[in-house]
PDB file of C-alpha atoms in Angstrom:
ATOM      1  CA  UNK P   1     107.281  90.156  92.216  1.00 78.00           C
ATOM      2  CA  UNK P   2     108.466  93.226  90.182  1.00 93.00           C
ATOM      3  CA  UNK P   3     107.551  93.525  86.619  1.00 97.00           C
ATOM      4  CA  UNK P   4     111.018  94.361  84.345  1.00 97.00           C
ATOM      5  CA  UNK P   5     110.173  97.838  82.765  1.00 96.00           C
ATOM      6  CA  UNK P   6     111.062  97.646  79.576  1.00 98.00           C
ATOM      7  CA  UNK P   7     109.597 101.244  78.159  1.00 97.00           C
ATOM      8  CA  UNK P   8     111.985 102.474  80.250  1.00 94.00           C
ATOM      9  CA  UNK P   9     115.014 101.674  78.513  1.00 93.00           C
ATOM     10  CA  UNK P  10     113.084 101.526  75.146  1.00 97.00           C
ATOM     11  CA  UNK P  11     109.688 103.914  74.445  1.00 98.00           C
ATOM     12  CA  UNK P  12     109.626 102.438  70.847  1.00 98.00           C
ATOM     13  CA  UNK P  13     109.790  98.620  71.767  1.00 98.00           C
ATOM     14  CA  UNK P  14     106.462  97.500  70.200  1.00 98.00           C
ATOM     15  CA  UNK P  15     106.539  93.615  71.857  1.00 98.00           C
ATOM     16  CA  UNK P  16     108.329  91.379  73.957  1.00 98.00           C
ATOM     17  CA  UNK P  17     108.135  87.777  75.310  1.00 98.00           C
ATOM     18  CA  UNK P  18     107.753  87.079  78.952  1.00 98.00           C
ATOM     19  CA  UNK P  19     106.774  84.782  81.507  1.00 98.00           C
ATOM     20  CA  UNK P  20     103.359  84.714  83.393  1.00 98.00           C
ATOM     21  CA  UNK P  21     103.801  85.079  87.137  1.00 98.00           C
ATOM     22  CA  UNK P  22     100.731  85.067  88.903  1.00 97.00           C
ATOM     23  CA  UNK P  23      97.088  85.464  88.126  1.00 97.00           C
ATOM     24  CA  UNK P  24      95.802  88.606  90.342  1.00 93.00           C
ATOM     25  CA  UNK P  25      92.438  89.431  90.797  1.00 92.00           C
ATOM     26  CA  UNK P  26      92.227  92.342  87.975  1.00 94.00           C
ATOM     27  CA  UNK P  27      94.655  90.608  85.635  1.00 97.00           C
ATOM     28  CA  UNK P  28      97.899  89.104  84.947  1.00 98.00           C
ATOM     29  CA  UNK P  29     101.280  89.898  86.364  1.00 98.00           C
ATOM     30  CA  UNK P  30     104.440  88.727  83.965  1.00 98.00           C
ATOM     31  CA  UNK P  31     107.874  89.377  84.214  1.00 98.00           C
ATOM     32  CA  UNK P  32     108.417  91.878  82.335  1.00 98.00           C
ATOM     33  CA  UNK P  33     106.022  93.984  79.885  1.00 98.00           C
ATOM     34  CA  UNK P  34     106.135  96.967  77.152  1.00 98.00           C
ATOM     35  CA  UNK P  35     103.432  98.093  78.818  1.00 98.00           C
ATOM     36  CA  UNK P  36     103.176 101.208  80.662  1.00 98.00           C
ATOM     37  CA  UNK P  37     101.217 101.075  84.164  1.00 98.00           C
ATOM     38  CA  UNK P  38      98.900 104.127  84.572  1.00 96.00           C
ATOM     39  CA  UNK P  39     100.465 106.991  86.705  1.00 92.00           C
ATOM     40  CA  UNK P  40     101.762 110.260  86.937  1.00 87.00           C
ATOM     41  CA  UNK P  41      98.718 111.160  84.744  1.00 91.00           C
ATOM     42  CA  UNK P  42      99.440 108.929  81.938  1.00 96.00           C
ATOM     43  CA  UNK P  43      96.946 106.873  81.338  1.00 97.00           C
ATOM     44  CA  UNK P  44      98.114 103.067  81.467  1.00 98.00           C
ATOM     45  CA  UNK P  45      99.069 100.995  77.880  1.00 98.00           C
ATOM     46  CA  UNK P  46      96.944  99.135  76.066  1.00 98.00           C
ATOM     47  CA  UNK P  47      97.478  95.856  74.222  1.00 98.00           C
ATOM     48  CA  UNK P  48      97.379  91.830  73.689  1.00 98.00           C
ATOM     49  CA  UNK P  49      98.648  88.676  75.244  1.00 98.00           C
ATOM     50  CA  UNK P  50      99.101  85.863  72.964  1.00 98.00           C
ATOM     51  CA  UNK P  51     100.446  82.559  73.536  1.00 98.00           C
ATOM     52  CA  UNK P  52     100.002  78.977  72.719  1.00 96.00           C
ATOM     53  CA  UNK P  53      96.642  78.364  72.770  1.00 88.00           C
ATOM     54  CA  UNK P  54      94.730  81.833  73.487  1.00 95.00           C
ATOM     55  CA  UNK P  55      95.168  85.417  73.340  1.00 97.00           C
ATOM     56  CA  UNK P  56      93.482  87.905  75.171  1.00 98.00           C
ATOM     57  CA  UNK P  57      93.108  91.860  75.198  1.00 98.00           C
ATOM     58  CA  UNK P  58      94.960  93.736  77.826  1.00 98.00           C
ATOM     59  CA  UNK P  59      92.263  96.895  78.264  1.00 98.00           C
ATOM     60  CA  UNK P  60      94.777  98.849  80.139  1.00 98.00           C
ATOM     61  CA  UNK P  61      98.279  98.327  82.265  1.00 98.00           C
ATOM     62  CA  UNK P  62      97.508  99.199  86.003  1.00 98.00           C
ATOM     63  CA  UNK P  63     100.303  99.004  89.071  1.00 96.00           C
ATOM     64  CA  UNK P  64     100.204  96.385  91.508  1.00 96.00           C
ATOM     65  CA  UNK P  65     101.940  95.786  94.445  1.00 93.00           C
ATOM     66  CA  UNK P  66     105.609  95.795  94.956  1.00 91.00           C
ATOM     67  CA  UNK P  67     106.600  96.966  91.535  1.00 93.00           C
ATOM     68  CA  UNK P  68     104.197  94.639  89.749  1.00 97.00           C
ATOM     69  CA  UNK P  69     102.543  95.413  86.643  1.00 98.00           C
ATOM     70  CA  UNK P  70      98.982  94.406  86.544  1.00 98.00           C
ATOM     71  CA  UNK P  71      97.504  93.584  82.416  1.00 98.00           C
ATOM     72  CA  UNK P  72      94.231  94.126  83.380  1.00 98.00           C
ATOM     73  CA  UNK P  73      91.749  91.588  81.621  1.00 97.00           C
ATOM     74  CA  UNK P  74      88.003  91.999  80.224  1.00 93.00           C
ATOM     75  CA  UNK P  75      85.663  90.163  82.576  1.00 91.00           C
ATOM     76  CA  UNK P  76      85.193  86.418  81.792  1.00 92.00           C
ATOM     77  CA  UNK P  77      88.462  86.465  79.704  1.00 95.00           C
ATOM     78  CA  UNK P  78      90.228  83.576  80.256  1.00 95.00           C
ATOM     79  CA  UNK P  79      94.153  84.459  81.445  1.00 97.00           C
ATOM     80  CA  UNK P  80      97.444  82.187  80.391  1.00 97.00           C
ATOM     81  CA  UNK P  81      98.020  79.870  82.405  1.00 97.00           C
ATOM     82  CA  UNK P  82     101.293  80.712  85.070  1.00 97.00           C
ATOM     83  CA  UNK P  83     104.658  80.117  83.684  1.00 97.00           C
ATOM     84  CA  UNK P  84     103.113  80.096  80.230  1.00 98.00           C
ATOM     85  CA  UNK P  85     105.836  82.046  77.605  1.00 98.00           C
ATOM     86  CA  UNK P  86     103.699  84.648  76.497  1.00 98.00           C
ATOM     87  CA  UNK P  87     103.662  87.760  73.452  1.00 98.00           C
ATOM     88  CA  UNK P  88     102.941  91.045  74.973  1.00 98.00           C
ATOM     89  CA  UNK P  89     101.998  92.945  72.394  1.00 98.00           C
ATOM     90  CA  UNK P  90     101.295  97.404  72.692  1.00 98.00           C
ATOM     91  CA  UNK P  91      98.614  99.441  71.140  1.00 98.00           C
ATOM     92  CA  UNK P  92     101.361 101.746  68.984  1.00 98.00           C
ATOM     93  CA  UNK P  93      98.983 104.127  67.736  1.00 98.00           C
ATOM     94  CA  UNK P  94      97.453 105.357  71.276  1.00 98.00           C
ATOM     95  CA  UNK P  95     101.080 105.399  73.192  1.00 98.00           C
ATOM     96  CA  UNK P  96     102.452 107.038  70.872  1.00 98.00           C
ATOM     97  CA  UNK P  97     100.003 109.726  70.995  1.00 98.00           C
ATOM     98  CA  UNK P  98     100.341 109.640  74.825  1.00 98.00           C
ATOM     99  CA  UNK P  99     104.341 109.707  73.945  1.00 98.00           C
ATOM    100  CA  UNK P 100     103.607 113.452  71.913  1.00 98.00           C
ATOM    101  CA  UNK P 101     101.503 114.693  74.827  1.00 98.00           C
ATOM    102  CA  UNK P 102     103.634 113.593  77.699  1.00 97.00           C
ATOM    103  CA  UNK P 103     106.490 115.712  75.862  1.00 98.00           C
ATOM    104  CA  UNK P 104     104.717 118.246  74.916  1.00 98.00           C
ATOM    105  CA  UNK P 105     103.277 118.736  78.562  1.00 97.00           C
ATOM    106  CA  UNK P 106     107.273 119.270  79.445  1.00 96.00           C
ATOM    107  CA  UNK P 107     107.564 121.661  76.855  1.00 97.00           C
ATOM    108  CA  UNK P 108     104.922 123.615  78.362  1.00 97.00           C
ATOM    109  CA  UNK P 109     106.644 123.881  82.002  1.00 94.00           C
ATOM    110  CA  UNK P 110     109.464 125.035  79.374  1.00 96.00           C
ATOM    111  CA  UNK P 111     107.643 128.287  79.092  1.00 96.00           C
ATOM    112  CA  UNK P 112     107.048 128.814  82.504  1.00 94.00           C
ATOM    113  CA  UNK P 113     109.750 129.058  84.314  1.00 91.00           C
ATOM    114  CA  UNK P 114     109.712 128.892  88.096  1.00 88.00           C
ATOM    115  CA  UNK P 115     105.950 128.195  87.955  1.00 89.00           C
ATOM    116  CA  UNK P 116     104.592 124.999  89.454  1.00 89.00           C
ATOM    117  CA  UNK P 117     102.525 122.600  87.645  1.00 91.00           C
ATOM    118  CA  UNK P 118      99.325 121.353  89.921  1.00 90.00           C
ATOM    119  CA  UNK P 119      97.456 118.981  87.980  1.00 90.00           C
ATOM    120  CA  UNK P 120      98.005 117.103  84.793  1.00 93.00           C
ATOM    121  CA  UNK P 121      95.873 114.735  82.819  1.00 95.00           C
ATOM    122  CA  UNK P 122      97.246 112.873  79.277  1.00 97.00           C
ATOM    123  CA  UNK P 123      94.498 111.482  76.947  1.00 97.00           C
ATOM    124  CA  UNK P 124      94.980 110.036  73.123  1.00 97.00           C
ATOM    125  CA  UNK P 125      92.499 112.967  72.109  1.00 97.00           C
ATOM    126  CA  UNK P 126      93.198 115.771  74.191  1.00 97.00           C
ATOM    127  CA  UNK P 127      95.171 116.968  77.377  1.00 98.00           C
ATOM    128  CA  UNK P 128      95.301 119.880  80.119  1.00 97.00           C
ATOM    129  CA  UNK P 129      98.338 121.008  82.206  1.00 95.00           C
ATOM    130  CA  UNK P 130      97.663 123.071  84.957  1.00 94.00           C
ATOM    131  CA  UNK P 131      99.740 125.670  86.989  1.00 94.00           C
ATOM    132  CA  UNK P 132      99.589 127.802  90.150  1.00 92.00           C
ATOM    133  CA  UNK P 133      99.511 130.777  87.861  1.00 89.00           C
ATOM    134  CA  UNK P 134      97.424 133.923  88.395  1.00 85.00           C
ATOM    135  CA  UNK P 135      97.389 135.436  85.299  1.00 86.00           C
ATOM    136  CA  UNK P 136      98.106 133.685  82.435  1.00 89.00           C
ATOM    137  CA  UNK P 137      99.487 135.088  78.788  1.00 93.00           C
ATOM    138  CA  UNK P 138      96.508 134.059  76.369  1.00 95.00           C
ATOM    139  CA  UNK P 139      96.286 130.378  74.493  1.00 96.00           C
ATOM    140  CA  UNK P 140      97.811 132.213  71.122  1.00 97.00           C
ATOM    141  CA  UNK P 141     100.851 132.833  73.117  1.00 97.00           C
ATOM    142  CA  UNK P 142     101.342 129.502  74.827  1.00 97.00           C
ATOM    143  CA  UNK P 143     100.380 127.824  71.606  1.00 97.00           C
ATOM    144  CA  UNK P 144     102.792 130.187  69.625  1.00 98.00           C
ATOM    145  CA  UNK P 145     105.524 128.906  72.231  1.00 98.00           C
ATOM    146  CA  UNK P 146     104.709 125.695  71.963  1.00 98.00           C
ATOM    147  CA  UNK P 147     105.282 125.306  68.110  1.00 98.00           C
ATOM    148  CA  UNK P 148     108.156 127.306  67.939  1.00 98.00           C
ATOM    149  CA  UNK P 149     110.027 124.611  70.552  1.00 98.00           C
ATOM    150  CA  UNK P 150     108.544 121.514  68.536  1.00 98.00           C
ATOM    151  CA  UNK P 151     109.883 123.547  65.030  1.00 98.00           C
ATOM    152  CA  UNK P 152     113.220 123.427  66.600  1.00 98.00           C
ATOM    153  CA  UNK P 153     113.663 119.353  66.833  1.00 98.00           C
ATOM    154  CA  UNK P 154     115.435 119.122  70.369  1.00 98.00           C
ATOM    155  CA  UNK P 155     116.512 115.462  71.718  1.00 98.00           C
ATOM    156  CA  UNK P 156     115.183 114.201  74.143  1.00 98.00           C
ATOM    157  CA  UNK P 157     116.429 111.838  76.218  1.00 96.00           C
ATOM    158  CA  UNK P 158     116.898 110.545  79.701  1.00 94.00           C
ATOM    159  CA  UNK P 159     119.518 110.062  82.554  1.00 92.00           C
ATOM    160  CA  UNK P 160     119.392 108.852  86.194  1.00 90.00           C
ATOM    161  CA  UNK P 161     120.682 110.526  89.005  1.00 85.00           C
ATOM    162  CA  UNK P 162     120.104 109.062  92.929  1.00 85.00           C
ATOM    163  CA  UNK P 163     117.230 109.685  94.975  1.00 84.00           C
ATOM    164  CA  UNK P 164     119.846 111.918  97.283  1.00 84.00           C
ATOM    165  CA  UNK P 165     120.942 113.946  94.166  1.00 84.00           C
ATOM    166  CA  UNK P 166     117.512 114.796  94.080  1.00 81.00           C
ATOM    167  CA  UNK P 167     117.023 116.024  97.528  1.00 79.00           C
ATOM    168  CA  UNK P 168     120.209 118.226  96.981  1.00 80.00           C
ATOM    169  CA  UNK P 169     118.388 119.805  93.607  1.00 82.00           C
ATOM    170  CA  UNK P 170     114.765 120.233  94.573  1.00 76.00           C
ATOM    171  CA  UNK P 171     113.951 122.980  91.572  1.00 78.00           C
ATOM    172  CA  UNK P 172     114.145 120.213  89.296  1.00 79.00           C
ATOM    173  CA  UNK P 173     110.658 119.070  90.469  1.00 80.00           C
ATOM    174  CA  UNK P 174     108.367 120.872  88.519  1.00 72.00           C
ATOM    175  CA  UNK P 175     104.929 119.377  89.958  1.00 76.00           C
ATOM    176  CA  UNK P 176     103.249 119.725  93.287  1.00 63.00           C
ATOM    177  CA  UNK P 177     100.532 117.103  92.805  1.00 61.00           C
ATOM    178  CA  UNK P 178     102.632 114.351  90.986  1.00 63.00           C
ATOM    179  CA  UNK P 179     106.063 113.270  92.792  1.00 63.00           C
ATOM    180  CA  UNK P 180     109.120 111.194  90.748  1.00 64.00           C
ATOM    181  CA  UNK P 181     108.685 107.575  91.165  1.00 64.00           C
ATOM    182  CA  UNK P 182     111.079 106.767  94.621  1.00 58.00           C
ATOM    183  CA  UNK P 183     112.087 103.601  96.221  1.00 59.00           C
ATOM    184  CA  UNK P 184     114.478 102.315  93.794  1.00 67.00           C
ATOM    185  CA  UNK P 185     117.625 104.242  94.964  1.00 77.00           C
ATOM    186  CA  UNK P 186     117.819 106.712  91.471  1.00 85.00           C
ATOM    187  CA  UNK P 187     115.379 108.594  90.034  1.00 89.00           C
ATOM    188  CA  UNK P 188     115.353 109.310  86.010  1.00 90.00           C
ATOM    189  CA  UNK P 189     115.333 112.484  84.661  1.00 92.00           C
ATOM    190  CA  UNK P 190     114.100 113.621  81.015  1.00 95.00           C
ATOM    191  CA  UNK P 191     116.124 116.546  79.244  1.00 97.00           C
ATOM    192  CA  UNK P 192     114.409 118.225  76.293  1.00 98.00           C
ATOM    193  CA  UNK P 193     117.503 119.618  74.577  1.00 97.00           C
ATOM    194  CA  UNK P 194     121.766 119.239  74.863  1.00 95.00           C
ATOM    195  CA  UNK P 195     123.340 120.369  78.506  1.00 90.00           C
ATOM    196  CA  UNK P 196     124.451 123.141  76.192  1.00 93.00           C
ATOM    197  CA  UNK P 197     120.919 124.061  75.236  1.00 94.00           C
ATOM    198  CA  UNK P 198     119.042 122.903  77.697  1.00 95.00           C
ATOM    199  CA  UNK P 199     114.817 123.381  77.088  1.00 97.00           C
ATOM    200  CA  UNK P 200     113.379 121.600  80.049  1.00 96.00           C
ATOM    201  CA  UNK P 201     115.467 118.677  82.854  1.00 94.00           C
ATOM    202  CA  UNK P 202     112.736 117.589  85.004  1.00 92.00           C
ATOM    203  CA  UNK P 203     112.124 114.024  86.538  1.00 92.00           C
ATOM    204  CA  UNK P 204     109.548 111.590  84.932  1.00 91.00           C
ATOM    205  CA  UNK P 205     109.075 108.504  85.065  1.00 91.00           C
ATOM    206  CA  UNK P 206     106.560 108.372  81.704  1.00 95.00           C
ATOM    207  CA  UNK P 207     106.976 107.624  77.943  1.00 97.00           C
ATOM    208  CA  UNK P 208     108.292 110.583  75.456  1.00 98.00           C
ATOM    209  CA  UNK P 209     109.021 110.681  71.911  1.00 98.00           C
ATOM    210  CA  UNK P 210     112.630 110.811  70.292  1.00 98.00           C
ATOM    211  CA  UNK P 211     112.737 114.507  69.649  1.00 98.00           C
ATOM    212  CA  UNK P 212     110.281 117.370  69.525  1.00 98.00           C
ATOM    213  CA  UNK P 213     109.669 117.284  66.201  1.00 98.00           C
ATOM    214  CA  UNK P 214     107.540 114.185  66.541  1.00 98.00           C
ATOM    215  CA  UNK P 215     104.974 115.337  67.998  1.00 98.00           C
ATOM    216  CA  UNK P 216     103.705 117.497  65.129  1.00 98.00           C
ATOM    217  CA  UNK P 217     101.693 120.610  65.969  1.00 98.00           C
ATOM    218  CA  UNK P 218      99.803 121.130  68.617  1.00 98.00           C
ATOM    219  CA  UNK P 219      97.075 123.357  69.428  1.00 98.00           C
ATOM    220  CA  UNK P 220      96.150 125.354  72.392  1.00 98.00           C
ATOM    221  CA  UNK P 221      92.167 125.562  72.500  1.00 98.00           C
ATOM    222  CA  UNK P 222      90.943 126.327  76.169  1.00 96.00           C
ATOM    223  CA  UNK P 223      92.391 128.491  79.427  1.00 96.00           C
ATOM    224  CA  UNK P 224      90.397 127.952  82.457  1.00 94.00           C
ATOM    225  CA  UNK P 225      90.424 129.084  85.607  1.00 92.00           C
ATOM    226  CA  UNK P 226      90.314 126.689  88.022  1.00 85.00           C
ATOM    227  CA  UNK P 227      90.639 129.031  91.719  1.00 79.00           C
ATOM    228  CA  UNK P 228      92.276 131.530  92.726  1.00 77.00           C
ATOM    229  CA  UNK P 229      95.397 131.118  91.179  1.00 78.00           C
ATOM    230  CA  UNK P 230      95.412 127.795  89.144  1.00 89.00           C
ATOM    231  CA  UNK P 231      94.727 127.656  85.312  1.00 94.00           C
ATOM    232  CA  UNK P 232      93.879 124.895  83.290  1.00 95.00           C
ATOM    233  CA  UNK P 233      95.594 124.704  80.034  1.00 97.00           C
ATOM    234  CA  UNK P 234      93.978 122.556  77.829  1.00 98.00           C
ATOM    235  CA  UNK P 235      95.521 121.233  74.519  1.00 98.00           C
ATOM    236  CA  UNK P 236      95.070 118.555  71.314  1.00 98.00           C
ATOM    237  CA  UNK P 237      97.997 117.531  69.043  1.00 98.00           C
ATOM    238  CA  UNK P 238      96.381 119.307  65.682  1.00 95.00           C
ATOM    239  CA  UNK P 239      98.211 117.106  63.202  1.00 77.00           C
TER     240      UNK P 239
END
């Protein structure tokens, strides 16, 4: 009972219609959904169902089972009934600050080269990266960096290579503590940049704006250590 991804194909796709499949304990499972499901350290979509007769608020996307997507309900909020044509509808606003974070969080591997990210966590308000890095440069340097590669306005966009592809190229895997989505045969990969000018080609599976300059500045406000050799990076998008 997969869920059709449509964000996948199409970050900016605001709505779409689909077709209730089941009623699941925590929400409602359609057919397909604009809706990102919380993972990889992205926090899940928000948004509405509407349809004839009701509409309900979808607190946050979740995965289910077997490629499902789960629209989580509010307790006591009564779902559409099954096979009922629904609106899906997506809180803009919050992805798309999720959408300048995500990218910018690539970005940030950007000016690390080699070094392993360990830990991530996206917010609307504020996010952290962190790395397996003993001693970092200081947060005017990585936010110095950072500006300089959103200033420049690189694409960004996405191909898919297989799952074996993959295995052959493991430095493209940039995180130890979040692995590409598998199963499906192909994994996607996000390039920041042309193959001739390549800024960052890592696998993701999340949502990312059009081009760096999007995402506006940012700034760098906190370094923390976090053991021996992993450091917290903590950022907000400034404008």
């Amino acid at each position: 009972m997969a869920t059709e991804q449509l964000f996948t194909a199409d970050a900016y796709l605001r709505e779409a219609t689909a077709r209730v499949l089941a009623h699941e304990e925590r929400g409602v499972i359609l057919d397909r959904t604009v809706l990102y499901a919380r993972s990889g350290g992205q926090p899940g979509d928000s948004g509405a169902l509407a349809w004839s007769g009701g509409e309900v608020a979808v607190p946050e996307a979740i995965k289910g089972e077997e490629g499902a997507i789960i629209h989580t309900l509010a307790p006591g909020a009564v779902p559409p009934p099954i096979g009922a044509e629904v609106t899906v509808t997506l809180d803009w606003a919050r992805r798309h600050r999720h959408m300048r974070m995500h990218t910018t969080m690539h970005l940030l591997c950007s000016v690390l080269p080699g070094i392993y990210a360990t830990g991530n966590q996206i917010g609307a308000e504020k996010s952290r990266l962190d790395f397996d890095l003993p001693e970092p440069p200081s947060k005017e340097w990585f936010g110095e960096k950072l500006n300089a590669l959103i200033a420049g306005d690189h694409p960004v966009g996405a191909s898919w290579i297989t799952e074996a592809e993959l295995d052959a190229n493991p430095q493209l895997v940039r995180t130890l503590s979040v692995q590409p989505p598998r199963g499906a045969g192909r994994v996607r990969l996000v390039r920041i940049g042309t193959e001739a000018q390549q800024v960052d080609l890592q696998p993701c599976g999340g949502t990312h704006v059009r081009s760096t300059g999007e995402i506006g500045r940012v700034e760098v406000t906190k370094l923390e250590s976090k053991g021996r050799q992993n450091r917290r990076i903590h950022f907000i998008l400034a404008e």
